[in-house]
Tab-separated table of C-alpha atoms in Angstrom:
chain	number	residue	atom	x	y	z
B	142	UNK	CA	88.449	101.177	81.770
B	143	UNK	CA	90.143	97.954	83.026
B	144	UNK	CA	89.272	94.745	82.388
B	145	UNK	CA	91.237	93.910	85.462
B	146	UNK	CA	93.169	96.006	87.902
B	147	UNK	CA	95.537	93.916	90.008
B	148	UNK	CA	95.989	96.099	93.207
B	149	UNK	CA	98.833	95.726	95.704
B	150	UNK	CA	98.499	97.994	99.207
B	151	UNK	CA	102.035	98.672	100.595
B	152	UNK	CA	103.205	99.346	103.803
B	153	UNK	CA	106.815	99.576	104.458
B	154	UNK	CA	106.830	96.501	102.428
B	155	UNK	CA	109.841	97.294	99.864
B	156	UNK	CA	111.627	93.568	100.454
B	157	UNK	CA	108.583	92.047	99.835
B	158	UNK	CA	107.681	94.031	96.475
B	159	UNK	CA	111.117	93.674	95.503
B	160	UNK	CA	110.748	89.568	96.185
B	161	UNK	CA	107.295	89.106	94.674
B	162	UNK	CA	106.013	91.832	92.508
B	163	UNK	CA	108.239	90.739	89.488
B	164	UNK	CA	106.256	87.301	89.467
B	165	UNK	CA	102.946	89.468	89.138
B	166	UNK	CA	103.746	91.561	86.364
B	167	UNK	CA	105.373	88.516	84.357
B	168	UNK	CA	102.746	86.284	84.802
B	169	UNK	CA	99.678	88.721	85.197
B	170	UNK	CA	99.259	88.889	80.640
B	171	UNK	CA	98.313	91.657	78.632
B	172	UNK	CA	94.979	93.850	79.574
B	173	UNK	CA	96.020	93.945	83.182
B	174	UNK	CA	97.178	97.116	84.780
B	175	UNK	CA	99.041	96.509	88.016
B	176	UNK	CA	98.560	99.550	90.730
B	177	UNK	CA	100.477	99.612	93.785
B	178	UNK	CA	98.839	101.758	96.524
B	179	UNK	CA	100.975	102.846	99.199
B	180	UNK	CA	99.985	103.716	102.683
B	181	UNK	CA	102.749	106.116	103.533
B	182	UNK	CA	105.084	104.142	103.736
B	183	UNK	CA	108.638	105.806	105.830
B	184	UNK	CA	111.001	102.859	104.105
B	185	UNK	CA	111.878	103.052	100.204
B	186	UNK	CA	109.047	102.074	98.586
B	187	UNK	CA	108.270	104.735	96.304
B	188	UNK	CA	111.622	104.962	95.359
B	189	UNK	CA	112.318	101.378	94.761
B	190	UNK	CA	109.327	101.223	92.529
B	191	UNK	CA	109.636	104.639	90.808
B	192	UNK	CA	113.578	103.303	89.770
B	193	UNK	CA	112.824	99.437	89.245
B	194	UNK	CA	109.215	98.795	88.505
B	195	UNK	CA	108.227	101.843	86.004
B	196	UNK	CA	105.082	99.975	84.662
B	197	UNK	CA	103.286	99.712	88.010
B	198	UNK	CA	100.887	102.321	88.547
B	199	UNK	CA	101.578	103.931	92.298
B	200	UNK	CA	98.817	105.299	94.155
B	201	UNK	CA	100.270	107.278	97.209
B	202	UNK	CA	97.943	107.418	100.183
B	203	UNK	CA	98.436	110.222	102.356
B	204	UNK	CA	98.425	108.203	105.632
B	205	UNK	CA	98.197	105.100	106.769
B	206	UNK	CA	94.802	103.939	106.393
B	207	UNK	CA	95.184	100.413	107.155
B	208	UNK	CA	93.973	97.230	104.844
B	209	UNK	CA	90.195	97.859	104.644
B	210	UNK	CA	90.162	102.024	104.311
B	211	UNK	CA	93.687	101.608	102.321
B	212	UNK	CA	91.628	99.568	99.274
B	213	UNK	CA	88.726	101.263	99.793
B	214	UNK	CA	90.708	104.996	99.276
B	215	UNK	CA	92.929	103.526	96.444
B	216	UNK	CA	89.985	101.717	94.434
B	217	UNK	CA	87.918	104.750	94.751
B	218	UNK	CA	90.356	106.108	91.762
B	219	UNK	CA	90.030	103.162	89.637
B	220	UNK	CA	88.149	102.323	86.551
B	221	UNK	CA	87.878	98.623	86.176
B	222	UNK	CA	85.574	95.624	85.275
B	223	UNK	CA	87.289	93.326	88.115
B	224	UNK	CA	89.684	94.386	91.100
B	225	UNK	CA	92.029	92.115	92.292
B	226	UNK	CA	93.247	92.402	96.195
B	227	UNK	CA	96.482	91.017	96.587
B	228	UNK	CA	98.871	91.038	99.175
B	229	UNK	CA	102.548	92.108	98.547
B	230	UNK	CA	103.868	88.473	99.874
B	231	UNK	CA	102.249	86.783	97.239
B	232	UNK	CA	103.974	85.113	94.409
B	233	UNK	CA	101.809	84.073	91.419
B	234	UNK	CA	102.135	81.250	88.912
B	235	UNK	CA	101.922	81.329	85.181
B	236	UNK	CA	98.726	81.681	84.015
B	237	UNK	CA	96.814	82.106	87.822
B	238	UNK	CA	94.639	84.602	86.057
B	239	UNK	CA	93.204	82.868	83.284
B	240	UNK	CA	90.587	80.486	85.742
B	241	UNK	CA	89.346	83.437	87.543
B	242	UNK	CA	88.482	85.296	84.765
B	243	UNK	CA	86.704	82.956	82.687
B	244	UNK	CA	84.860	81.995	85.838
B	245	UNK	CA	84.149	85.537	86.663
B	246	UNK	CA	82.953	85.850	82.928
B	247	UNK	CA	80.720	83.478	82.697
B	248	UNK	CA	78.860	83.738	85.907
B	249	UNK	CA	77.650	86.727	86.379
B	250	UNK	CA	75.499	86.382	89.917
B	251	UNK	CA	79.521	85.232	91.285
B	252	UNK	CA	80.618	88.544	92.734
B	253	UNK	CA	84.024	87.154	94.032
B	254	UNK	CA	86.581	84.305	93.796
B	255	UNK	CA	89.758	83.367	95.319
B	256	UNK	CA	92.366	81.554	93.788
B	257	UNK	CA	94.129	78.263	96.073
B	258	UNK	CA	96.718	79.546	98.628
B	259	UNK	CA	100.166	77.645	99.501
B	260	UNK	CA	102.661	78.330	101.559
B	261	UNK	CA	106.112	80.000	100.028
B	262	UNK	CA	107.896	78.288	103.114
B	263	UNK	CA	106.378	74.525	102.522
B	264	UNK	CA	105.155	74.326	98.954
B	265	UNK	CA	103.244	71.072	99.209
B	266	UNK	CA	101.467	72.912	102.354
B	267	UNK	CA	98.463	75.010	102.622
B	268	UNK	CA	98.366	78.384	103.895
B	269	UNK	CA	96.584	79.510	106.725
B	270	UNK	CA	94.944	83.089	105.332
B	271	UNK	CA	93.119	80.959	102.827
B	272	UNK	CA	93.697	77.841	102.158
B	273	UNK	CA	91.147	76.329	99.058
B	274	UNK	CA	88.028	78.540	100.347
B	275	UNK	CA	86.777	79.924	103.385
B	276	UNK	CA	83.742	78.730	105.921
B	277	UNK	CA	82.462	80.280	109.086
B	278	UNK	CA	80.378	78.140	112.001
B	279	UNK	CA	77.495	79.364	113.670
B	280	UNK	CA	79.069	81.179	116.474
B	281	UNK	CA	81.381	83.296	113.676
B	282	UNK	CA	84.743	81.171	113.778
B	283	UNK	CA	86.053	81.325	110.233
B	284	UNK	CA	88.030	77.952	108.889
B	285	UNK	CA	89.106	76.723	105.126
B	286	UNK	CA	89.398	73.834	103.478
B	287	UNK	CA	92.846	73.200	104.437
B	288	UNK	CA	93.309	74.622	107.650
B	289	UNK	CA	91.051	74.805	110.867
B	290	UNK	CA	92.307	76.952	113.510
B	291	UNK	CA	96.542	75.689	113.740
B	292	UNK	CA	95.844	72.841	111.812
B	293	UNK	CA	96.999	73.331	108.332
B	294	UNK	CA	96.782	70.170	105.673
B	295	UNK	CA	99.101	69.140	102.580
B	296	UNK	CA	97.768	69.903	99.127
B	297	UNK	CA	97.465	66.201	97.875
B	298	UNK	CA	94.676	67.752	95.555
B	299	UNK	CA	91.933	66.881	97.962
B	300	UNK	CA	90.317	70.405	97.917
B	301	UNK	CA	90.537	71.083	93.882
B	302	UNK	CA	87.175	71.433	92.565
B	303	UNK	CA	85.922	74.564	92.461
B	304	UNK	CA	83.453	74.819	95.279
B	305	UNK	CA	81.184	78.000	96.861
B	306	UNK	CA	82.179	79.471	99.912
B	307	UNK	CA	81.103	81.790	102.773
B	308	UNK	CA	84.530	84.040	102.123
B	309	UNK	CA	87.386	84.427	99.851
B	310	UNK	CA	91.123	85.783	101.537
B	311	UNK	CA	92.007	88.868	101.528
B	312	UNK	CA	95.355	88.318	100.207
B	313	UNK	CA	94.290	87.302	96.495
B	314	UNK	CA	90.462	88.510	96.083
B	315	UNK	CA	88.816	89.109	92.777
B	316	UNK	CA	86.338	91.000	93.301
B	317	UNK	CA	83.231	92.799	90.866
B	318	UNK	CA	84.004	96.380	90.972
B	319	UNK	CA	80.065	96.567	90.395
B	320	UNK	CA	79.474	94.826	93.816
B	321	UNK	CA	82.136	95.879	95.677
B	322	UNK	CA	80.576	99.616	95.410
B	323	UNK	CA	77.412	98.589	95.826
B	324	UNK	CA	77.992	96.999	99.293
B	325	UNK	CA	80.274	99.861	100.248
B	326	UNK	CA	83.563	97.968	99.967
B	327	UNK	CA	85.430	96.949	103.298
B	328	UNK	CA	84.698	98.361	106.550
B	329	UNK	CA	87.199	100.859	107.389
B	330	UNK	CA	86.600	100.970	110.419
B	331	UNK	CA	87.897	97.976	110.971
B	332	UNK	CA	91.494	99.012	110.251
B	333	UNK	CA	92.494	95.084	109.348
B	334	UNK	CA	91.383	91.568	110.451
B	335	UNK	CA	88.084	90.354	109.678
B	336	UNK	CA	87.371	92.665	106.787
B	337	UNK	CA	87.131	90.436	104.126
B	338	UNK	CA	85.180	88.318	105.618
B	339	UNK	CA	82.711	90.939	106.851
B	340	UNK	CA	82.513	91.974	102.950
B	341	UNK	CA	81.694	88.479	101.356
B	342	UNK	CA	78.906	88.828	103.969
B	343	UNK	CA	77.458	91.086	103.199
B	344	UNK	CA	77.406	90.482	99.534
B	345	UNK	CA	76.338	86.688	100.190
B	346	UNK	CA	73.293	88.468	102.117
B	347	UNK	CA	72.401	89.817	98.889
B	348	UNK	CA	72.186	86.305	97.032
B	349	UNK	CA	75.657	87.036	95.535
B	350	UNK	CA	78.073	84.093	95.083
B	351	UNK	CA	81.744	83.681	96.272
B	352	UNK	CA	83.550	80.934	94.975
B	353	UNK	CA	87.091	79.505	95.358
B	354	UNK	CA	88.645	78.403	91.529
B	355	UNK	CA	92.043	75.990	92.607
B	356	UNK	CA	92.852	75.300	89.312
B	357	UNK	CA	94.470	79.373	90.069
B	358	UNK	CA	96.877	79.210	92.972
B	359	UNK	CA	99.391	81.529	94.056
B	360	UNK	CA	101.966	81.260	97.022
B	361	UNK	CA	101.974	83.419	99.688
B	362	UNK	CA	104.349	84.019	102.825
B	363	UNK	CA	101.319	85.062	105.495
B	364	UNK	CA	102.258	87.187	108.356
B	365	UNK	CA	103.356	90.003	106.731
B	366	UNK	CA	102.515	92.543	109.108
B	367	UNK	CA	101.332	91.233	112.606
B	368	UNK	CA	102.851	87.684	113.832
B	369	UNK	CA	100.200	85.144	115.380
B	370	UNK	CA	101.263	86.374	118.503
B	371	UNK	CA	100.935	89.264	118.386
B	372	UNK	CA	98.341	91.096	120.910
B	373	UNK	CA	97.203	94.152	118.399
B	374	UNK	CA	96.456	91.359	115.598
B	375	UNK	CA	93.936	89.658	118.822
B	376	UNK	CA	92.641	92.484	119.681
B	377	UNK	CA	91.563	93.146	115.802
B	378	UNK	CA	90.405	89.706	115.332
B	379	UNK	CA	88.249	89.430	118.244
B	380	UNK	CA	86.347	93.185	118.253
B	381	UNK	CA	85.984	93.067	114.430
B	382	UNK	CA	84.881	89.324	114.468
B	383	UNK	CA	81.986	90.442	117.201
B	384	UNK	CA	81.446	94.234	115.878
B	385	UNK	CA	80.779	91.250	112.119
B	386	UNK	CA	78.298	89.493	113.929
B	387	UNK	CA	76.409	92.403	115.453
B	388	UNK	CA	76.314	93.748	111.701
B	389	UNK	CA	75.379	90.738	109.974
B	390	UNK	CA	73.476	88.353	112.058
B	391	UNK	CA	69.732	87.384	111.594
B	392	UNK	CA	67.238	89.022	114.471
B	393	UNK	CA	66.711	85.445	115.459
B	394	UNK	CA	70.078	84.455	116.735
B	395	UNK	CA	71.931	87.362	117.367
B	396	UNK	CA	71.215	87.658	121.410
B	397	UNK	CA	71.824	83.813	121.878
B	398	UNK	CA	74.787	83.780	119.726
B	399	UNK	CA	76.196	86.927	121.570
B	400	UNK	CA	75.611	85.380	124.652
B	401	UNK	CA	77.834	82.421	123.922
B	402	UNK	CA	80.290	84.134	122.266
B	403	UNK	CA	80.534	86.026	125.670
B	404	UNK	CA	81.434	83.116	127.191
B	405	UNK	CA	84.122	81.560	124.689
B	406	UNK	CA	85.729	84.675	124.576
B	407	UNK	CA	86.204	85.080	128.307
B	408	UNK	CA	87.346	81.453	128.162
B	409	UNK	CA	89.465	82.245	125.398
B	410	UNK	CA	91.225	85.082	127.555
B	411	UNK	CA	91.863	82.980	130.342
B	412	UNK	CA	93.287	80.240	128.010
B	413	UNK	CA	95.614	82.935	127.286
B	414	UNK	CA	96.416	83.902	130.419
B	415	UNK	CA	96.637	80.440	132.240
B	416	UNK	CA	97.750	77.651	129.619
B	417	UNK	CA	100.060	80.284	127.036
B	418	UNK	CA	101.155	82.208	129.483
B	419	UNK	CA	100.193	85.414	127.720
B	420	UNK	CA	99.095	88.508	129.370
B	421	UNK	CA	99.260	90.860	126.764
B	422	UNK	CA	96.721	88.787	124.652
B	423	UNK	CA	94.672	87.975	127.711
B	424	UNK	CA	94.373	92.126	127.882
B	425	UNK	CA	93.745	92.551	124.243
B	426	UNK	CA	90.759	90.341	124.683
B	427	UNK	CA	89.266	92.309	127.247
B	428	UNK	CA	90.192	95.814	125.610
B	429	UNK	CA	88.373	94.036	122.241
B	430	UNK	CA	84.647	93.325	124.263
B	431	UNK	CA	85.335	96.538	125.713
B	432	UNK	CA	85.760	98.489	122.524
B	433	UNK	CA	82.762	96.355	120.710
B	434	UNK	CA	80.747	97.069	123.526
B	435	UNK	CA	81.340	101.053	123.244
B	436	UNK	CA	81.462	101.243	119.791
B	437	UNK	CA	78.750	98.886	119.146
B	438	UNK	CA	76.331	101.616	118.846
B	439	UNK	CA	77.816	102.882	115.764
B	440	UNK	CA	76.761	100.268	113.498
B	441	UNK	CA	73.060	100.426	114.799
B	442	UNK	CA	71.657	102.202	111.491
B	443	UNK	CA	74.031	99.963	109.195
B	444	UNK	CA	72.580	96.747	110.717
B	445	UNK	CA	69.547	97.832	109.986
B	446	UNK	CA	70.337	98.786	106.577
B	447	UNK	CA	71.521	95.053	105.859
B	448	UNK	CA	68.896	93.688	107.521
B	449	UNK	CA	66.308	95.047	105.420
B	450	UNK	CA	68.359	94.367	101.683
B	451	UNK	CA	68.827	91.239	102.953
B	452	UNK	CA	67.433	88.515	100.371
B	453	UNK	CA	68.756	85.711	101.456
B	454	UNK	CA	67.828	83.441	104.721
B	455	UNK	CA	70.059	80.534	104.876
B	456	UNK	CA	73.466	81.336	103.325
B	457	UNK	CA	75.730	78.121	101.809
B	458	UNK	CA	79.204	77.882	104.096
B	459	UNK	CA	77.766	78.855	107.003
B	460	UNK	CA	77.330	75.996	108.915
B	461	UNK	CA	75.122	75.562	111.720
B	462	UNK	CA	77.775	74.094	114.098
B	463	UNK	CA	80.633	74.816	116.461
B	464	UNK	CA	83.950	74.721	115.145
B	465	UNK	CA	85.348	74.226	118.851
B	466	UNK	CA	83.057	72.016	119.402
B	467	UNK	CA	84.405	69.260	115.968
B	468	UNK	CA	87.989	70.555	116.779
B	469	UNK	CA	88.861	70.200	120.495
B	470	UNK	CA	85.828	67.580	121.209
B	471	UNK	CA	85.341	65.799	118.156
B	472	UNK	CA	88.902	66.069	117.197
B	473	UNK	CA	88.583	66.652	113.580
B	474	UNK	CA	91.361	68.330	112.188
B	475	UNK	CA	91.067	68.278	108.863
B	476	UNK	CA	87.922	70.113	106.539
B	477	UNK	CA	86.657	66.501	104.983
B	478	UNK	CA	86.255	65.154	108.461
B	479	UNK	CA	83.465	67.550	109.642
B	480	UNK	CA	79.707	66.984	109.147
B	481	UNK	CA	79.079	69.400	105.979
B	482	UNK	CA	76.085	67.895	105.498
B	483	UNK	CA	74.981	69.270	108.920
B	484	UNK	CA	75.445	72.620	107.336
């Protein structure tokens, strides 16, 4: 059995192992066993890390699963105490590790952490997939210390205490093997986007805590797969953000929370359509409340499920506000400007 198994998913992704996996295994220490999974990939991979990275461990998936059912399908074969999600764009630093661990170690009701994500292109930056710890507002918009929405802050050590959060990135996510099974892992279902977030919860709902340890940090290039703009990521993010809510949101708010998403989202569209000039999202928008609303039936039973294991009613991080609302009205850009203590 692991102590720790550092786990990479690949996807056509052989300049970025070639870039950043080196950094891993030099910096990762003894005890750690490094497992690349790859989700069958058509560029040279296998053979790059078959002829130039011999002490990785390769898992080879036999399609393309996507992020959530990829980790789920390559973890299912691993024996450890701890995995450890990360992305293949991630560089590590000496000792990143080390906090994490001890962390993890010595509280045992934590059943995930995060380590502080900066940008590979602006080093003194922030980066958006992360940031120092991630938050969610009442109507399911996700944020970090460090970055709301566009808006992404310099590290002037502002954000460095460790601090518990609503959700840790999927790009460098320890994780208790323990809980991670016992919630059922990521949704597969929801091929990417959201899916971490969805996971920490789910395990929040079950008093479980997710922290975010800065004194760790790791770079990371973000992006890797879909760009911003591109219309398949918003399709993911908005039918997995609602087909979250619909799984995870008390009895008492879910209609009127539905009912203004509804409304933001068709704004949202039309914002896409009208001020960015952007058909293509402006469709995946609509093809996203389309597929939620088909599909939506398929997670009946599971809400239910998580529902009654709930044990917790008010979880920490998610704060009872709109993130619109402080950002476009208020004008608060940055996390220390908003009211956490409305929270």
């Amino acid at each position: 059995m692991d102590k720790i198994a550092i786990v990479i998913l690949n996807w056509n992704g052989a300049d970025m192992l070639r870039k950043y996996l080196p950094s891993v295994l030099a910096n990762s220490g003894d005890g750690v066993s490094v497992y690349v999974a790859d989700n069958k990939s058509s560029d040279d991979s296998l053979t790059l890390l078959r002829n130039e990275f011999s002490e990785c461990r390769i898992i080879e998936l036999e399609k393309n699963w996507g992020f959530a059912e990829g980790y789920n399908k390559a973890l299912a074969g691993i024996d450890a105490e701890y995995y450890l999600l990360l992305n293949s764009d991630i560089e590590v630093t000496e000792n990143w590790l080390r906090p994490l661990v001890t962390f993890m170690d010595s509280h045992p009701d934590v059943a995930a952490c995060q380590p502080k994500l900066l940008s590979i292109c602006d080093r003194g930056a922030f980066e958006y997939a992360g940031a120092s710890g991630g938050f969610i507002d009442k109507y399911g918009y996700p944020f970090c210390r460090g970055r709301i929405f566009d808006t992404v802050e310099r590290d002037e050590g502002q954000y460095d205490g460790n601090i518990e959060i609503f959700w840790a990135t999927g790009a460098a996510l320890m994780v208790r093997a323990d809980d991670y099974n016992t919630v059922g892992g990521l949704d597969g279902r929801f091929f990417a986007h959201n899916e971490e977030i969805d996971l920490c919860w789910r395990l929040r709902m079950l008093g479980k805590g997710i922290y975010c340890i800065p004194e760790s940090k790791v770079y990371h290039v973000g992006g890797g797969t879909l760009p911003k703009s591109n219309p398949m990521k918003t399709y993911l993010n908005f039918r997995n953000n609602l087909t979250m809510l619909y799984k995870c949101l008390p009895e008492a708010e879910i209609r009127r929370v539905m009912r203004i998403r509804m409304l933001l989202d068709y704004l949202a569209a039309f914002e896409m359509l009208l001020l960015k000039r952007s058909p293509k999202d402006f469709m995946a928008v609509l093809r996203a409340r389309r597929e939620f609303g088909r599909w939506k039936k398929d997670f009946k039973a599971e809400r239910e499920h998580i529902m009654e294991a709930c044990m917790v009613k008010k979880i920490p991080g998610r704060f009872d506000f709109s993130i619109l609302w402080q950002y476009y009205v208020k004008g608060y850009k940055r996390f220390s400007d908003l009211p956490m203590a409305d929270g």
